[in-house]
Short mmCIF file of C-alpha atoms and ligand atoms in Angstrom, two decimals:
data_model
loop_
_atom_site.label_atom_id
_atom_site.label_comp_id
_atom_site.label_asym_id
_atom_site.label_seq_id
_atom_site.Cartn_x
_atom_site.Cartn_y
_atom_site.Cartn_z
CA MET A 189 0.00 0.00 0.00
CA THR A 190 1.38 3.40 -0.84
CA ARG A 191 1.47 5.87 1.97
CA ALA A 192 -1.05 8.70 2.07
CA LYS A 193 0.15 12.18 1.14
CA VAL A 194 -0.82 15.41 2.86
CA THR A 195 0.13 18.83 1.54
CA VAL A 196 0.11 21.71 3.99
CA VAL A 197 0.04 25.11 2.29
CA GLY A 198 1.53 27.88 4.43
CA ALA A 199 4.68 27.07 6.40
CA GLY A 200 3.92 29.54 9.17
CA PHE A 201 3.07 28.72 12.77
CA VAL A 202 -0.07 26.70 12.13
CA GLY A 203 1.18 25.06 8.93
CA ALA A 204 4.58 23.99 10.24
CA THR A 205 3.14 22.69 13.51
CA THR A 206 0.46 20.79 11.57
CA ALA A 207 3.18 19.22 9.42
CA GLN A 208 5.02 18.22 12.60
CA ARG A 209 1.95 16.61 14.15
CA ILE A 210 1.11 14.67 10.99
CA ALA A 211 4.69 13.43 10.63
CA GLU A 212 5.00 12.47 14.29
CA LYS A 213 1.77 10.50 14.11
CA GLU A 214 3.03 8.90 10.86
CA LEU A 215 -0.29 9.70 9.23
CA ALA A 216 1.17 10.48 5.81
CA ASP A 217 4.10 11.78 3.81
CA VAL A 218 4.06 15.54 4.20
CA VAL A 219 4.65 18.31 1.67
CA LEU A 220 4.97 21.82 3.08
CA VAL A 221 4.41 24.65 0.58
CA ASP A 222 4.94 28.39 1.02
CA VAL A 223 5.60 31.39 -1.23
CA VAL A 224 8.63 32.48 0.78
CA GLU A 225 11.74 30.94 -0.70
CA GLY A 226 13.69 28.79 1.74
CA LEU A 227 11.06 28.86 4.49
CA PRO A 228 9.29 25.57 3.73
CA GLN A 229 12.58 23.98 2.70
CA GLY A 230 14.23 25.00 5.99
CA LYS A 231 11.32 23.96 8.21
CA GLY A 232 10.80 20.76 6.23
CA LEU A 233 14.44 19.77 6.56
CA ASP A 234 14.53 20.67 10.25
CA LEU A 235 11.42 18.53 10.85
CA ALA A 236 12.82 15.63 8.80
CA GLU A 237 16.01 15.77 10.87
CA SER A 238 13.96 15.02 14.00
CA SER A 239 12.69 11.74 12.54
CA SER A 240 15.25 9.41 14.15
CA LEU A 241 14.63 11.05 17.53
CA GLU A 242 10.87 11.16 17.32
CA GLN A 243 10.83 7.79 15.58
CA PHE A 244 8.74 8.59 12.55
CA ASP A 245 9.29 7.19 9.11
CA VAL A 246 7.42 9.40 6.68
CA SER A 247 8.97 11.80 4.19
CA VAL A 248 8.81 15.55 4.73
CA LEU A 249 9.39 17.87 1.80
CA GLY A 250 9.48 21.66 1.88
CA THR A 251 8.89 23.38 -1.45
CA ASN A 252 7.69 26.48 -3.29
CA SER A 253 6.15 24.45 -6.09
CA TYR A 254 2.67 22.98 -6.33
CA THR A 255 3.86 20.23 -8.64
CA ASP A 256 5.11 18.58 -5.43
CA ALA A 257 1.51 18.53 -4.19
CA GLU A 258 0.56 16.24 -7.08
CA ASP A 259 -2.03 13.63 -6.10
CA SER A 260 -2.25 14.58 -2.43
CA ASP A 261 -4.97 12.81 -0.46
CA VAL A 262 -5.51 15.80 1.79
CA VAL A 263 -4.53 19.46 1.34
CA VAL A 264 -4.59 21.78 4.35
CA VAL A 265 -4.66 25.50 3.54
CA THR A 266 -3.16 27.65 6.32
CA ALA A 267 -1.63 30.34 4.09
CA GLY A 268 -2.52 33.94 4.69
CA LEU A 269 -2.14 36.68 7.17
CA ALA A 270 -2.68 36.06 10.87
CA ARG A 271 -4.50 38.52 13.10
CA LYS A 272 -2.60 41.24 14.90
CA PRO A 273 -3.81 42.67 18.25
CA GLY A 274 -6.96 44.74 17.77
CA MET A 275 -7.48 43.33 14.28
CA SER A 276 -10.70 41.39 13.73
CA ARG A 277 -10.86 38.20 11.71
CA ASP A 278 -12.94 40.09 9.19
CA ASP A 279 -10.19 42.63 8.53
CA LEU A 280 -8.37 39.77 6.94
CA LEU A 281 -11.19 38.95 4.58
CA PHE A 282 -10.14 40.50 1.30
CA LYS A 283 -6.40 39.98 1.62
CA ASN A 284 -6.78 36.34 2.50
CA ALA A 285 -9.46 35.79 -0.14
CA GLU A 286 -6.91 36.78 -2.77
CA ILE A 287 -4.27 34.45 -1.33
CA VAL A 288 -6.67 31.52 -0.91
CA SER A 289 -8.13 31.88 -4.41
CA GLY A 290 -4.69 31.55 -5.98
CA ILE A 291 -3.80 28.54 -3.86
CA VAL A 292 -7.07 26.70 -4.50
CA GLY A 293 -6.55 27.18 -8.24
CA GLU A 294 -3.18 25.41 -7.96
CA ILE A 295 -4.61 22.62 -5.81
CA THR A 296 -7.48 22.01 -8.20
CA ARG A 297 -4.96 21.56 -10.99
CA HIS A 298 -2.47 19.36 -9.13
CA ALA A 299 -4.52 17.46 -6.56
CA PRO A 300 -8.09 17.28 -7.84
CA ARG A 301 -9.02 14.32 -5.62
CA ALA A 302 -7.75 15.82 -2.37
CA ILE A 303 -9.95 16.50 0.61
CA LEU A 304 -9.46 20.22 1.14
CA ILE A 305 -9.25 21.39 4.75
CA MET A 306 -9.38 25.16 5.05
CA VAL A 307 -7.81 26.89 8.05
CA THR A 308 -7.19 30.46 6.92
CA ASN A 309 -9.39 33.15 8.53
CA PRO A 310 -12.08 34.32 8.34
CA LEU A 311 -12.62 30.61 8.33
CA ASP A 312 -16.20 30.10 7.22
CA ALA A 313 -15.98 32.57 4.33
CA MET A 314 -12.63 31.13 3.22
CA THR A 315 -14.13 27.63 3.25
CA TYR A 316 -17.04 28.80 1.10
CA LEU A 317 -14.55 30.50 -1.23
CA GLY A 318 -12.42 27.34 -1.35
CA TRP A 319 -15.46 25.30 -2.32
CA LYS A 320 -16.55 27.77 -5.01
CA LYS A 321 -13.08 28.20 -6.51
CA SER A 322 -12.30 24.47 -6.51
CA GLY A 323 -15.53 23.31 -8.09
CA PHE A 324 -15.22 20.27 -5.79
CA PRO A 325 -18.31 18.56 -4.38
CA PRO A 326 -19.16 20.18 -1.02
CA ALA A 327 -18.27 17.02 0.94
CA GLN A 328 -14.68 17.37 -0.30
CA VAL A 329 -14.17 20.84 1.23
CA ILE A 330 -14.23 21.27 5.01
CA GLY A 331 -13.20 24.07 7.36
CA MET A 332 -11.36 23.66 10.66
CA ALA A 333 -12.77 25.71 13.50
CA GLY A 334 -15.24 23.75 15.63
CA VAL A 335 -12.66 21.15 16.62
CA LEU A 336 -10.47 23.97 17.93
CA ASP A 337 -13.24 25.98 19.55
CA SER A 338 -14.66 22.92 21.28
CA ALA A 339 -11.17 21.87 22.42
CA ARG A 340 -10.80 25.26 24.06
CA TYR A 341 -14.25 24.91 25.60
CA SER A 342 -13.38 21.43 26.89
CA TYR A 343 -10.18 22.73 28.48
CA PHE A 344 -11.98 25.57 30.25
CA ILE A 345 -14.65 23.13 31.48
CA ALA A 346 -12.00 20.72 32.79
CA GLN A 347 -10.24 23.57 34.59
CA GLU A 348 -13.48 24.84 36.10
CA ILE A 349 -14.53 21.48 37.53
CA GLY A 350 -11.06 20.16 38.24
CA VAL A 351 -11.38 17.02 36.11
CA SER A 352 -9.17 15.56 33.41
CA PRO A 353 -9.67 17.17 29.98
CA LYS A 354 -9.65 13.58 28.68
CA ASP A 355 -13.14 13.13 30.13
CA VAL A 356 -14.63 16.30 28.65
CA ARG A 357 -16.52 16.35 25.35
CA SER A 358 -18.00 19.64 24.24
CA MET A 359 -19.88 21.17 21.36
CA VAL A 360 -19.47 24.56 19.71
CA LEU A 361 -21.66 25.37 16.70
CA GLY A 362 -21.78 28.24 14.23
CA GLY A 363 -19.19 30.41 12.56
CA HIS A 364 -15.63 30.84 13.83
CA GLY A 365 -16.21 34.34 15.12
CA ASP A 366 -17.47 36.30 18.07
CA SER A 367 -20.97 34.86 17.62
CA MET A 368 -19.95 31.18 17.76
CA VAL A 369 -22.34 29.08 19.84
CA PRO A 370 -21.02 26.96 22.71
CA VAL A 371 -23.77 24.47 23.62
CA PRO A 372 -23.62 23.47 27.32
CA ARG A 373 -26.46 20.94 27.00
CA TYR A 374 -24.34 18.88 24.60
CA SER A 375 -21.13 19.35 26.58
CA THR A 376 -20.41 16.63 29.10
CA VAL A 377 -17.96 15.11 31.53
CA ASN A 378 -18.18 11.47 30.46
CA GLY A 379 -21.85 11.85 29.66
CA ILE A 380 -22.84 14.14 32.55
CA PRO A 381 -24.06 17.43 31.03
CA ILE A 382 -22.08 20.37 32.39
CA THR A 383 -25.41 22.05 33.17
CA GLN A 384 -25.55 19.63 36.14
CA LEU A 385 -22.01 20.38 37.22
CA ILE A 386 -21.39 24.10 36.77
CA SER A 387 -23.53 27.08 37.79
CA ARG A 388 -25.34 29.05 35.11
CA GLU A 389 -23.18 32.15 35.72
CA ARG A 390 -19.94 30.22 35.49
CA ILE A 391 -21.11 28.50 32.29
CA GLU A 392 -21.82 31.95 30.82
CA ALA A 393 -18.31 33.08 31.78
CA ILE A 394 -16.76 29.97 30.21
CA ASN A 395 -18.85 30.43 27.06
CA ASP A 396 -17.56 34.00 26.76
CA ARG A 397 -13.99 32.92 27.26
CA THR A 398 -14.45 30.30 24.54
CA ARG A 399 -15.86 32.90 22.11
CA ASN A 400 -12.82 35.06 22.86
CA GLY A 401 -10.38 32.13 22.90
CA GLY A 402 -8.50 33.22 19.79
CA ALA A 403 -8.33 36.86 20.84
CA GLU A 404 -7.06 35.92 24.32
CA ILE A 405 -4.02 34.23 22.76
CA VAL A 406 -3.47 37.07 20.25
CA THR A 407 -3.44 39.59 23.11
CA LEU A 408 -0.88 37.56 25.03
CA LEU A 409 1.39 36.86 22.07
CA LYS A 410 1.18 40.41 20.66
CA THR A 411 2.46 39.16 17.31
CA GLY A 412 0.81 36.16 15.69
CA SER A 413 -2.02 33.94 16.83
CA ALA A 414 -2.60 30.50 18.30
CA PHE A 415 -1.03 27.46 16.69
CA TYR A 416 -0.60 24.54 19.13
CA ALA A 417 -4.30 23.87 19.60
CA PRO A 418 -5.19 24.82 15.99
CA SER A 419 -2.63 22.37 14.57
CA ALA A 420 -3.85 19.64 16.93
CA ALA A 421 -7.37 20.28 15.65
CA VAL A 422 -6.27 19.99 12.02
CA ALA A 423 -4.36 16.79 12.76
CA ALA A 424 -7.49 15.28 14.35
CA MET A 425 -9.44 16.02 11.16
CA VAL A 426 -6.68 14.71 8.88
CA GLU A 427 -6.54 11.50 10.90
CA ALA A 428 -10.31 11.02 10.73
CA VAL A 429 -10.19 11.44 6.95
CA LEU A 430 -7.13 9.32 6.16
CA LEU A 431 -8.03 6.48 8.52
CA ASP A 432 -11.70 6.69 7.51
CA THR A 433 -12.72 6.61 11.15
CA GLY A 434 -16.20 8.10 10.94
CA ARG A 435 -15.44 10.34 13.91
CA VAL A 436 -18.12 12.92 14.65
CA LEU A 437 -16.40 16.30 14.95
CA PRO A 438 -17.68 19.87 14.75
CA CYS A 439 -16.47 21.21 11.41
CA CYS A 440 -17.33 23.97 9.01
CA ALA A 441 -19.46 22.12 6.45
CA TYR A 442 -21.79 22.93 3.58
CA LEU A 443 -25.43 22.96 4.60
CA THR A 444 -28.34 22.17 2.35
CA GLY A 445 -31.24 22.82 4.72
CA GLN A 446 -29.91 21.21 7.90
CA TYR A 447 -30.54 23.43 10.92
CA GLY A 448 -32.78 25.49 8.63
CA LEU A 449 -29.70 26.82 6.79
CA GLN A 450 -28.78 26.44 3.18
CA ASP A 451 -26.08 27.41 0.71
CA ILE A 452 -23.75 28.28 3.55
CA TYR A 453 -20.61 26.88 5.18
CA CYS A 454 -21.04 26.89 8.94
CA GLY A 455 -19.89 24.94 12.01
CA VAL A 456 -21.94 21.80 12.77
CA PRO A 457 -21.12 18.25 13.87
CA VAL A 458 -20.25 16.04 10.92
CA LYS A 459 -19.18 12.46 10.38
CA LEU A 460 -15.74 12.48 8.76
CA GLY A 461 -14.26 9.77 6.59
CA ARG A 462 -12.13 9.08 3.55
CA ASP A 463 -14.47 10.98 1.25
CA GLY A 464 -14.71 14.00 3.56
CA VAL A 465 -18.03 14.92 5.12
CA GLN A 466 -20.10 11.74 5.13
CA LYS A 467 -23.03 13.17 7.03
CA VAL A 468 -24.12 16.34 8.75
CA VAL A 469 -25.39 15.42 12.20
CA GLU A 470 -28.48 17.37 13.23
CA LEU A 471 -28.82 18.06 16.94
CA GLU A 472 -32.11 19.02 18.46
CA LEU A 473 -31.78 22.63 19.55
CA THR A 474 -33.86 24.79 21.87
CA PRO A 475 -35.38 27.95 20.32
CA GLU A 476 -32.62 30.04 21.98
CA GLU A 477 -29.85 27.79 20.68
CA SER A 478 -31.37 27.87 17.18
CA ALA A 479 -31.63 31.66 17.29
CA SER A 480 -27.95 31.94 18.31
CA LEU A 481 -26.95 29.62 15.47
CA ARG A 482 -28.98 31.64 12.96
CA LYS A 483 -27.35 34.85 14.20
CA SER A 484 -23.89 33.31 13.81
CA ALA A 485 -24.78 32.03 10.32
CA GLN A 486 -25.93 35.55 9.46
CA ASP A 487 -22.47 36.88 10.37
CA VAL A 488 -20.92 34.29 8.04
CA ARG A 489 -23.30 35.29 5.25
CA GLU A 490 -22.26 38.93 5.61
CA ASN A 491 -18.65 38.02 4.90
CA VAL A 492 -19.59 35.87 1.95
CA SER A 493 -21.72 38.74 0.59
CA LYS A 494 -18.74 41.09 0.88
CA LEU A 495 -16.73 38.62 -1.21
CA ALA A 496 -19.61 38.29 -3.67
CA GLY A 497 -19.78 42.10 -3.88
CA LYS A 498 -16.22 42.11 -5.23
CA GLY A 499 -16.89 39.19 -7.53
CA LEU A 500 -14.64 36.91 -5.50
CA VAL A 501 -17.13 34.06 -5.07
O1 LIG B 750 -9.51 28.05 13.79
C1 LIG B 750 -8.92 28.42 12.80
N1 LIG B 750 -9.40 28.15 11.61
C2 LIG B 750 -7.65 29.17 12.92
C3 LIG B 750 -7.26 30.00 11.80
C4 LIG B 750 -6.80 29.04 14.03
C5 LIG B 750 -5.57 29.64 14.03
C6 LIG B 750 -5.07 30.42 12.91
N2 LIG B 750 -6.05 30.70 11.93
C7 LIG B 750 -5.63 31.36 10.69
O2 LIG B 750 -4.70 30.55 10.00
C8 LIG B 750 -4.90 32.67 10.86
O3 LIG B 750 -5.79 33.72 11.14
C9 LIG B 750 -4.25 32.80 9.50
O4 LIG B 750 -5.21 33.24 8.55
C10 LIG B 750 -3.87 31.35 9.16
C11 LIG B 750 -2.40 31.04 9.39
O5 LIG B 750 -2.01 31.36 10.69
P1 LIG B 750 -0.45 31.30 11.11
O6 LIG B 750 -0.37 31.66 12.54
O7 LIG B 750 0.16 30.02 10.65
O8 LIG B 750 0.14 32.50 10.23
P2 LIG B 750 1.65 32.72 9.75
O9 LIG B 750 2.60 32.14 10.75
O10 LIG B 750 1.75 34.14 9.38
O11 LIG B 750 1.78 31.81 8.45
C12 LIG B 750 1.13 32.10 7.26
C13 LIG B 750 2.02 31.60 6.15
C14 LIG B 750 3.33 32.39 6.02
O12 LIG B 750 4.44 31.51 6.10
C15 LIG B 750 3.22 33.02 4.64
O13 LIG B 750 4.48 33.13 3.97
C16 LIG B 750 2.31 32.03 3.94
O14 LIG B 750 1.33 31.72 4.91
N3 LIG B 750 1.69 32.56 2.73
C17 LIG B 750 1.56 31.83 1.61
N4 LIG B 750 1.88 30.56 1.35
C18 LIG B 750 1.60 30.10 0.10
N5 LIG B 750 1.03 30.84 -0.85
C19 LIG B 750 0.67 32.13 -0.61
N6 LIG B 750 0.07 32.85 -1.56
C20 LIG B 750 0.94 32.68 0.66
N7 LIG B 750 0.75 33.88 1.23
C21 LIG B 750 1.19 33.81 2.50
#
């Protein structure tokens, strides 16, 4: 059996750390692509040189050329600008749309069968753009946000109660922005809903911290944004796809009427496998939860309309 191949576009913080996690888990051969000459080559070589220590046996190639991405099974797009303090995800919209459009064009040409995992912000709009530009079936294009946002939520829940994060499962729906929707009723410590374990006020505080999770890190770092948890989230998705596990993870997926939403990419739980999104899982929501999700979807639509206004999608 030939080994799977994953191309990671963007050799910055998220891209390089994603490449590292994929290599260390021996999920696939890794190709790291960036526009900056020497950057992917240097990081790729450095990572490859850790293979005897970390005991992985996959190839790692850094390159500026998309011909090296030929026939990838998965392509992860992390290229673009990261947020600076005080800068919203939406400020990045037009600049990153330009970058992502160019990259998706290359990927479509060189790796037409790849599952495309978008990471660049603003995530939901970039995922929609990636789908439109690629011409791929919607199941083949997925955005990474919910896995990260729910991982943050799970960590805050574990800290609050003083239990192991290994026992926490949590759900965050909606767009990857300030209006994302943490759902306490579907967040549990080994099956016990957190609504039975944490006071209403503390849950509100944890929900807020989750919504601001990205900004909290940006404020601390001052330059750049989060990458350890984001790359772990991407690796979890790549693993679910390559190993065809059928894991149910919150991802940015194309909706065709589920949750009352259509022709939109938005965060919902999906079943992931070798062909991408195998199923959108529909949770029963209370009227308040549904209203929050619709509000968040509306924010995503605004970004997509801005792109449409400039003829970008
Ligand atoms: O939850 C999520 N989806 C996210 C998204 C979590 C964390 C970070 N998120 C977003 O990912 C972030 O807002 C950015 O839009 C991307 C990448 O974040 P990262 O922290 O890795 O940014 P860097 O370190 O600046 O890296 C970006 C790289 C850098 O090396 C550039 O040279 C490269 O992208 N780049 C390109 N590569 C290839 N092709 C083109 N055109 C290109 N332009 C820039």
